[in-house]
Amino acid sequence: MGTPGKRYKKAVRKHLELLSERVWNYTIVLFTKGDTTEQNIEKGGKRLQLLLEKCGDRYHILDTKNKDNHTQVTELLEKIEEMVEKNRGGYYEIQKEGTESSAKKMKKVGWKVWQQRGKQQPISQDKDTQTEAELFRAPACEETQMYNLPEFRIVLLGERGAGKSTIGNIILGRELFDTERVTGECEKKAGQIAGRQITVVDTPGPEGWNVAGREGWNVAGREGWNVAGREGWNVAGREGWNVAGREGWNVAGREGWNVAGREGWNVAGHEGWNVAGHEGWNVAGPEGWNVAGPEGWNVAGPEGWNVAGPEGWNVAGQEGWNVAGQEGWNVAGPEGWNVAGQEGWNVAGQEGWNVAGQEGWNVAGQEGWNVAGQEGWNVAGQEGWNVAGQEGWNVVGHETRPPGE
């Protein structure tokens, strides 16, 4: 059901081997997606290929999104009938010896009644519900017996969330299994299909993309977009966009766009657009567009477009579009789009869009979109948006007016 992972394949193998090696002769792999056989096998990789080989290359695709397609159910029953015939017209039943030891083995590999919130649920006494031991009658047997069948009895195995309950309903043609909850214990339902008695047993999944499981988008799991997991977009996990995790966009994590983390767009972190602030690219951090400001590209920090200013590309800092000014491409700084600075789009600087500088979009400079210069979108120059004025892309030029003009 779906694409099996390494742990999932191992769990299925252990569970089936409890029923002895002969059980593989009575097993069919069901795909629950609408992909082609080739696509399913390709997605499953080597692990799926080995599983198929173990089952004698018996498989069937059941499209759970097309529940009204009764042909796919008929074809599945035909494959089961063919499998039974290859087993000399008999079904698989296990002797009763060894029931107690088998139950211990099942518990050891984790195939037991589903535990929710750490508490084992009581086994239902409903006539439609049986324990695994009752269903399979002592897996630790030495030999089996074959009986001609007046009916088909199908046991569905797979990870939680794989769609076993949905498949059971499709096979029986009625909504008998509850698909709105996680299957917590084995359930048996029956019906008449094409004149034959069909019994379907739905089982709890051993692991998978579960609640309290180990993989996938889990709750209290270890991988994926989990809650209390270790990887992915977790809550209380270690990786991904976690809460209380260590990586990603975490809360109380160490990396990414975290809260109380160390990297990324964090709150109370050390790096990125982050840190103990109130909004966005935040506050009270030593790096990035952040630091002790109330909003945006902020304030009182040593780096970035920030530092001691009230807004935006700020003020009184050391780098960026800032320094001792009030807005935007600023003033009196050593770098960037400064006024009276040394680099960038400066005023009275040496490079960039300067005023009285030597390069770039200058005022009274020699290159670029200058004022009284020789090139670019100048004012009193030859081209462009500019000005013998005080701000960029301005007025009184010969071509292309500035925005808003």
XYZ file of C-alpha atoms in Angstrom:
405
model
C 0.000 0.000 0.000
C 1.928 3.040 -1.213
C 5.714 2.949 -1.420
C 7.285 0.883 1.396
C 10.226 2.286 3.310
C 13.081 0.209 4.672
C 11.669 -0.052 8.195
C 8.171 -0.680 6.895
C 9.312 -3.498 4.597
C 11.254 -5.057 7.472
C 8.202 -4.861 9.735
C 5.932 -6.452 7.117
C 8.459 -9.218 6.538
C 8.753 -9.958 10.268
C 4.998 -9.975 10.737
C 4.406 -12.301 7.820
C 7.262 -14.589 8.780
C 5.550 -15.126 12.131
C 3.018 -17.023 10.072
C 5.855 -19.170 8.649
C 7.588 -18.947 5.279
C 4.578 -20.507 3.533
C 2.533 -17.369 4.072
C 4.280 -15.700 1.126
C 2.475 -18.144 -1.153
C -0.781 -16.556 -0.021
C 0.224 -12.890 -0.264
C -0.636 -10.285 -2.927
C 0.809 -6.751 -2.964
C -1.898 -4.095 -3.330
C -1.103 -0.666 -4.770
C -3.578 2.003 -3.715
C -2.575 4.667 -6.213
C -3.736 5.250 -9.750
C -0.233 5.088 -11.215
C 0.765 2.457 -13.712
C 2.480 -0.708 -12.557
C 5.802 0.529 -13.897
C 5.464 3.841 -12.037
C 4.602 2.124 -8.761
C 7.512 -0.294 -8.999
C 9.912 2.480 -9.994
C 8.843 4.613 -7.012
C 9.216 1.650 -4.660
C 12.784 0.954 -5.729
C 14.741 -2.164 -4.847
C 12.867 -2.794 -1.587
C 9.551 -3.042 -3.395
C 11.038 -5.293 -6.066
C 12.320 -7.678 -3.391
C 8.906 -7.696 -1.723
C 7.218 -8.510 -5.031
C 9.667 -11.332 -5.674
C 8.916 -12.723 -2.226
C 5.211 -12.730 -3.118
C 5.786 -14.458 -6.441
C 5.324 -11.173 -8.337
C 1.641 -11.092 -7.421
C 0.230 -7.566 -7.233
C -2.896 -5.600 -8.022
C -3.641 -1.889 -8.451
C -6.767 -0.707 -6.656
C -7.588 2.927 -7.405
C -9.201 4.165 -4.191
C -10.280 7.385 -5.908
C -12.453 5.410 -8.305
C -14.597 3.459 -5.860
C -17.347 2.815 -8.407
C -15.018 0.795 -10.632
C -16.220 -2.687 -9.687
C -14.093 -4.276 -12.396
C -10.933 -3.705 -10.342
C -12.506 -5.641 -7.448
C -13.555 -8.492 -9.732
C -10.034 -8.685 -11.134
C -8.589 -8.776 -7.612
C -10.860 -11.677 -6.630
C -9.855 -13.502 -9.805
C -6.190 -13.114 -8.863
C -6.933 -14.443 -5.380
C -8.767 -17.405 -6.889
C -5.838 -18.086 -9.197
C -3.460 -17.923 -6.231
C -5.636 -20.396 -4.304
C -5.640 -22.796 -7.247
C -1.845 -22.680 -7.408
C -1.857 -23.690 -3.758
C -3.805 -26.844 -4.655
C -7.164 -25.275 -4.037
C -6.538 -24.632 -0.359
C -6.175 -21.732 1.999
C -3.661 -21.105 4.731
C -4.483 -22.192 8.291
C -2.044 -22.609 11.142
C -2.091 -25.227 13.886
C -2.971 -24.077 17.383
C 0.290 -25.166 18.977
C 2.505 -22.313 20.051
C -0.168 -19.658 20.510
C 1.452 -18.161 23.600
C 4.957 -17.995 22.163
C 3.572 -16.512 18.943
C 1.838 -13.761 20.849
C 5.154 -12.912 22.515
C 6.866 -12.758 19.133
C 4.154 -10.481 17.776
C 4.606 -8.159 20.715
C 8.359 -8.179 20.213
C 8.130 -6.948 16.623
C 5.553 -4.360 17.549
C 2.441 -5.853 16.003
C 0.007 -5.360 18.819
C -3.111 -3.485 19.629
C -2.620 0.154 18.697
C -1.533 2.280 21.602
C -2.986 5.751 21.775
C -1.405 8.378 23.988
C 0.716 5.693 25.611
C -2.238 3.653 26.896
C -3.193 0.312 25.410
C -6.799 0.178 24.259
C -8.927 -2.761 25.461
C -9.521 -5.485 22.894
C -13.103 -5.283 21.688
C -15.321 -8.283 22.339
C -17.512 -7.439 19.350
C -18.152 -10.445 17.153
C -16.651 -8.539 14.229
C -13.386 -7.918 16.106
C -10.682 -10.491 16.791
C -7.128 -10.454 18.053
C -4.279 -11.333 15.741
C -3.774 -14.634 17.545
C -7.415 -15.573 16.955
C -7.227 -14.582 13.328
C -4.088 -16.477 12.517
C -4.290 -19.200 15.141
C -0.801 -19.544 16.488
C 1.778 -18.413 13.967
C 4.541 -20.526 15.545
C 3.406 -23.780 14.012
C 5.311 -26.576 12.352
C 2.941 -27.428 9.532
C -0.246 -26.262 7.887
C -3.353 -27.860 6.497
C -5.224 -27.077 3.288
C -8.985 -26.852 3.012
C -11.196 -26.116 0.038
C -12.834 -22.746 0.537
C -16.527 -21.895 0.280
C -15.496 -18.279 0.839
C -12.616 -15.838 0.512
C -11.023 -14.495 3.686
C -8.743 -11.523 3.042
C -6.421 -9.977 5.642
C -5.216 -6.438 4.863
C -1.701 -5.574 6.093
C -0.029 -2.196 5.729
C 1.125 0.943 7.468
C -1.327 3.250 9.183
C -2.899 5.655 6.752
C -2.198 3.416 3.750
C -5.911 3.079 3.040
C -6.608 -0.445 4.291
C -10.054 0.467 5.633
C -10.938 2.175 2.356
C -9.820 -0.894 0.414
C -11.947 -3.120 2.636
C -14.988 -0.970 1.881
C -14.264 -1.038 -1.860
C -13.919 -4.833 -1.876
C -17.162 -5.331 0.071
C -18.989 -2.622 -1.868
C -20.225 -0.925 1.311
C -18.980 1.538 3.920
C -18.441 -1.016 6.694
C -15.026 0.042 8.005
C -14.655 3.445 9.663
C -12.234 5.475 7.530
C -12.409 8.565 9.740
C -10.240 7.138 12.512
C -6.999 5.207 12.854
C -7.616 1.460 13.038
C -6.691 0.497 16.601
C -7.465 -3.227 16.557
C -8.287 -5.955 14.073
C -11.785 -5.730 12.634
C -13.632 -8.276 10.508
C -16.444 -7.458 8.076
C -18.184 -9.700 5.550
C -20.460 -9.534 2.532
C -21.658 -11.341 -0.586
C -19.812 -10.535 -3.798
C -20.871 -12.257 -7.042
C -22.448 -15.085 -5.078
C -19.372 -15.712 -2.963
C -18.967 -14.973 0.749
C -16.122 -12.475 1.241
C -14.606 -11.766 4.651
C -12.160 -8.870 5.014
C -9.992 -8.312 8.101
C -8.605 -4.796 8.643
C -5.503 -4.618 10.868
C -3.628 -1.856 12.708
C -0.523 -0.744 10.866
C 2.818 -1.546 12.536
C 4.433 1.765 11.622
C 4.545 4.380 8.909
C 3.358 7.946 8.527
C 1.549 7.589 11.799
C 0.407 9.286 14.876
C 3.079 8.421 17.388
C 4.901 6.657 14.554
C 8.355 6.911 13.108
C 8.088 8.299 9.610
C 6.288 10.845 7.506
C 4.017 13.625 8.620
C 3.627 12.222 12.104
C 2.480 13.325 15.461
C 5.005 12.377 18.093
C 6.995 10.656 15.354
C 10.591 10.845 14.316
C 10.578 12.037 10.737
C 8.673 14.277 8.370
C 6.397 17.125 9.301
C 5.977 15.814 12.810
C 4.840 16.907 16.174
C 7.401 16.001 18.784
C 9.437 14.381 16.026
C 13.030 14.685 14.990
C 12.905 15.768 11.378
C 10.869 17.838 8.973
C 8.461 20.590 9.844
C 8.073 19.327 13.377
C 6.826 20.516 16.677
C 9.353 19.806 19.373
C 11.463 18.102 16.726
C 15.048 18.518 15.688
C 14.916 19.448 12.037
C 12.822 21.339 9.540
C 10.276 24.004 10.282
C 9.924 22.818 13.848
C 8.679 24.046 17.128
C 11.258 23.459 19.803
C 13.401 21.797 17.146
C 16.961 22.301 16.081
C 16.781 23.092 12.398
C 14.607 24.803 9.838
C 11.907 27.314 10.533
C 11.710 26.257 14.153
C 10.451 27.537 17.408
C 13.081 27.185 20.067
C 15.257 25.532 17.444
C 18.780 26.149 16.323
C 18.547 26.813 12.623
C 16.294 28.299 9.995
C 13.514 30.778 10.466
C 13.197 29.895 14.109
C 11.874 31.278 17.288
C 14.506 31.225 19.967
C 16.815 29.659 17.409
C 20.245 30.522 16.189
C 19.869 30.944 12.463
C 17.445 32.173 9.857
C 14.490 34.426 10.413
C 14.443 33.689 14.111
C 13.125 35.185 17.248
C 15.668 35.339 20.010
C 18.242 33.891 17.647
C 21.645 35.039 16.582
C 21.421 35.171 12.826
C 19.185 36.121 9.977
C 16.047 38.196 9.833
C 15.168 37.322 13.335
C 15.594 37.650 16.961
C 13.408 38.497 19.863
C 11.560 41.071 17.878
C 7.988 42.034 17.281
C 7.625 41.734 13.544
C 9.188 40.285 10.457
C 12.877 40.887 9.869
C 13.344 41.433 13.467
C 14.918 42.541 16.575
C 17.600 42.350 19.191
C 19.964 40.232 17.148
C 23.581 40.836 16.135
C 23.274 40.006 12.456
C 21.054 40.454 9.469
C 18.195 42.816 8.836
C 17.196 42.889 12.444
C 18.148 44.028 15.835
C 16.351 45.864 18.519
C 13.970 47.614 16.194
C 10.168 47.680 16.085
C 9.804 46.694 12.455
C 11.400 45.665 9.207
C 14.994 46.353 8.238
C 15.801 47.584 11.614
C 17.746 49.243 14.210
C 20.687 49.402 16.518
C 22.561 46.554 14.913
C 26.128 46.341 13.590
C 25.401 44.882 10.179
C 23.005 45.023 7.315
C 20.482 47.637 6.335
C 19.847 48.608 9.902
C 21.288 50.322 12.859
C 19.895 52.894 15.145
C 17.397 54.248 12.674
C 13.607 54.525 12.811
C 12.852 52.761 9.567
C 14.033 50.896 6.517
C 17.513 51.266 5.079
C 18.757 53.002 8.079
C 21.010 55.067 10.068
C 24.205 55.581 11.964
C 25.501 52.164 11.106
C 28.577 50.845 9.413
C 27.378 49.082 6.285
C 24.651 49.042 3.733
C 22.195 51.660 2.644
C 22.323 53.466 5.927
C 24.283 55.638 8.192
C 23.468 58.794 9.923
C 20.548 59.458 7.665
C 16.828 58.995 7.986
C 15.703 57.045 4.958
C 16.778 54.896 2.091
C 19.990 55.553 0.189
C 21.530 57.461 2.975
C 24.030 59.698 4.432
C 27.531 60.053 5.748
C 28.380 56.379 5.699
C 31.478 54.577 4.418
C 29.757 52.154 2.065
C 26.691 51.648 -0.011
C 24.291 54.119 -1.517
C 25.482 56.785 0.846
C 25.720 60.494 0.980
C 29.199 61.777 1.534
C 30.400 58.223 1.654
C 33.146 56.446 -0.177
C 31.425 53.732 -2.166
C 28.225 53.028 -3.952
C 25.522 55.415 -4.997
C 26.997 58.157 -2.859
C 26.948 61.846 -2.591
C 30.384 63.321 -2.721
C 31.740 59.828 -2.829
C 33.964 58.063 -5.276
C 31.831 55.310 -6.811
C 28.326 54.520 -7.831
C 25.394 56.841 -8.119
C 27.321 59.619 -6.461
C 27.068 63.303 -6.139
C 30.269 64.987 -7.062
C 31.833 61.590 -7.355
C 33.812 59.992 -10.111
C 31.764 56.991 -11.230
C 28.254 55.822 -11.642
C 25.006 57.700 -11.537
C 26.663 60.757 -10.087
C 26.003 64.375 -9.611
C 28.745 66.412 -11.129
C 30.562 63.185 -11.748
C 31.959 61.651 -14.879
C 29.896 58.507 -15.512
C 26.460 57.093 -15.125
C 23.150 58.737 -14.491
C 24.816 61.943 -13.409
C 23.969 65.500 -12.801
C 26.151 67.721 -14.868
C 27.968 64.575 -15.850
C 28.639 63.003 -19.193
C 26.602 59.791 -19.249
C 23.433 58.265 -17.939
C 20.060 59.605 -17.015
C 21.318 63.016 -15.997
C 20.090 66.460 -15.344
C 22.039 69.108 -17.047
C 23.616 66.063 -18.549
C 22.783 64.206 -21.690
C 20.381 61.375 -20.742
C 18.155 59.851 -18.179
C 16.175 60.583 -15.080
C 18.130 62.880 -12.928
C 18.784 66.207 -11.681
C 21.269 68.549 -10.580
C 19.324 67.852 -7.510
C 19.674 65.896 -4.347
C 17.898 62.608 -4.928
C 18.133 59.753 -7.381
C 15.968 59.356 -10.524
C 14.854 62.927 -10.557
C 13.872 65.824 -12.688
C 14.781 68.202 -15.439
C 16.452 65.615 -17.579
C 16.145 65.106 -21.306
C 14.635 61.624 -21.394
C 12.321 59.391 -19.361
C 10.818 61.114 -16.413
C 11.178 59.617 -12.934
C 8.302 57.586 -11.389
C 5.513 59.839 -10.163
C 6.562 62.720 -12.349
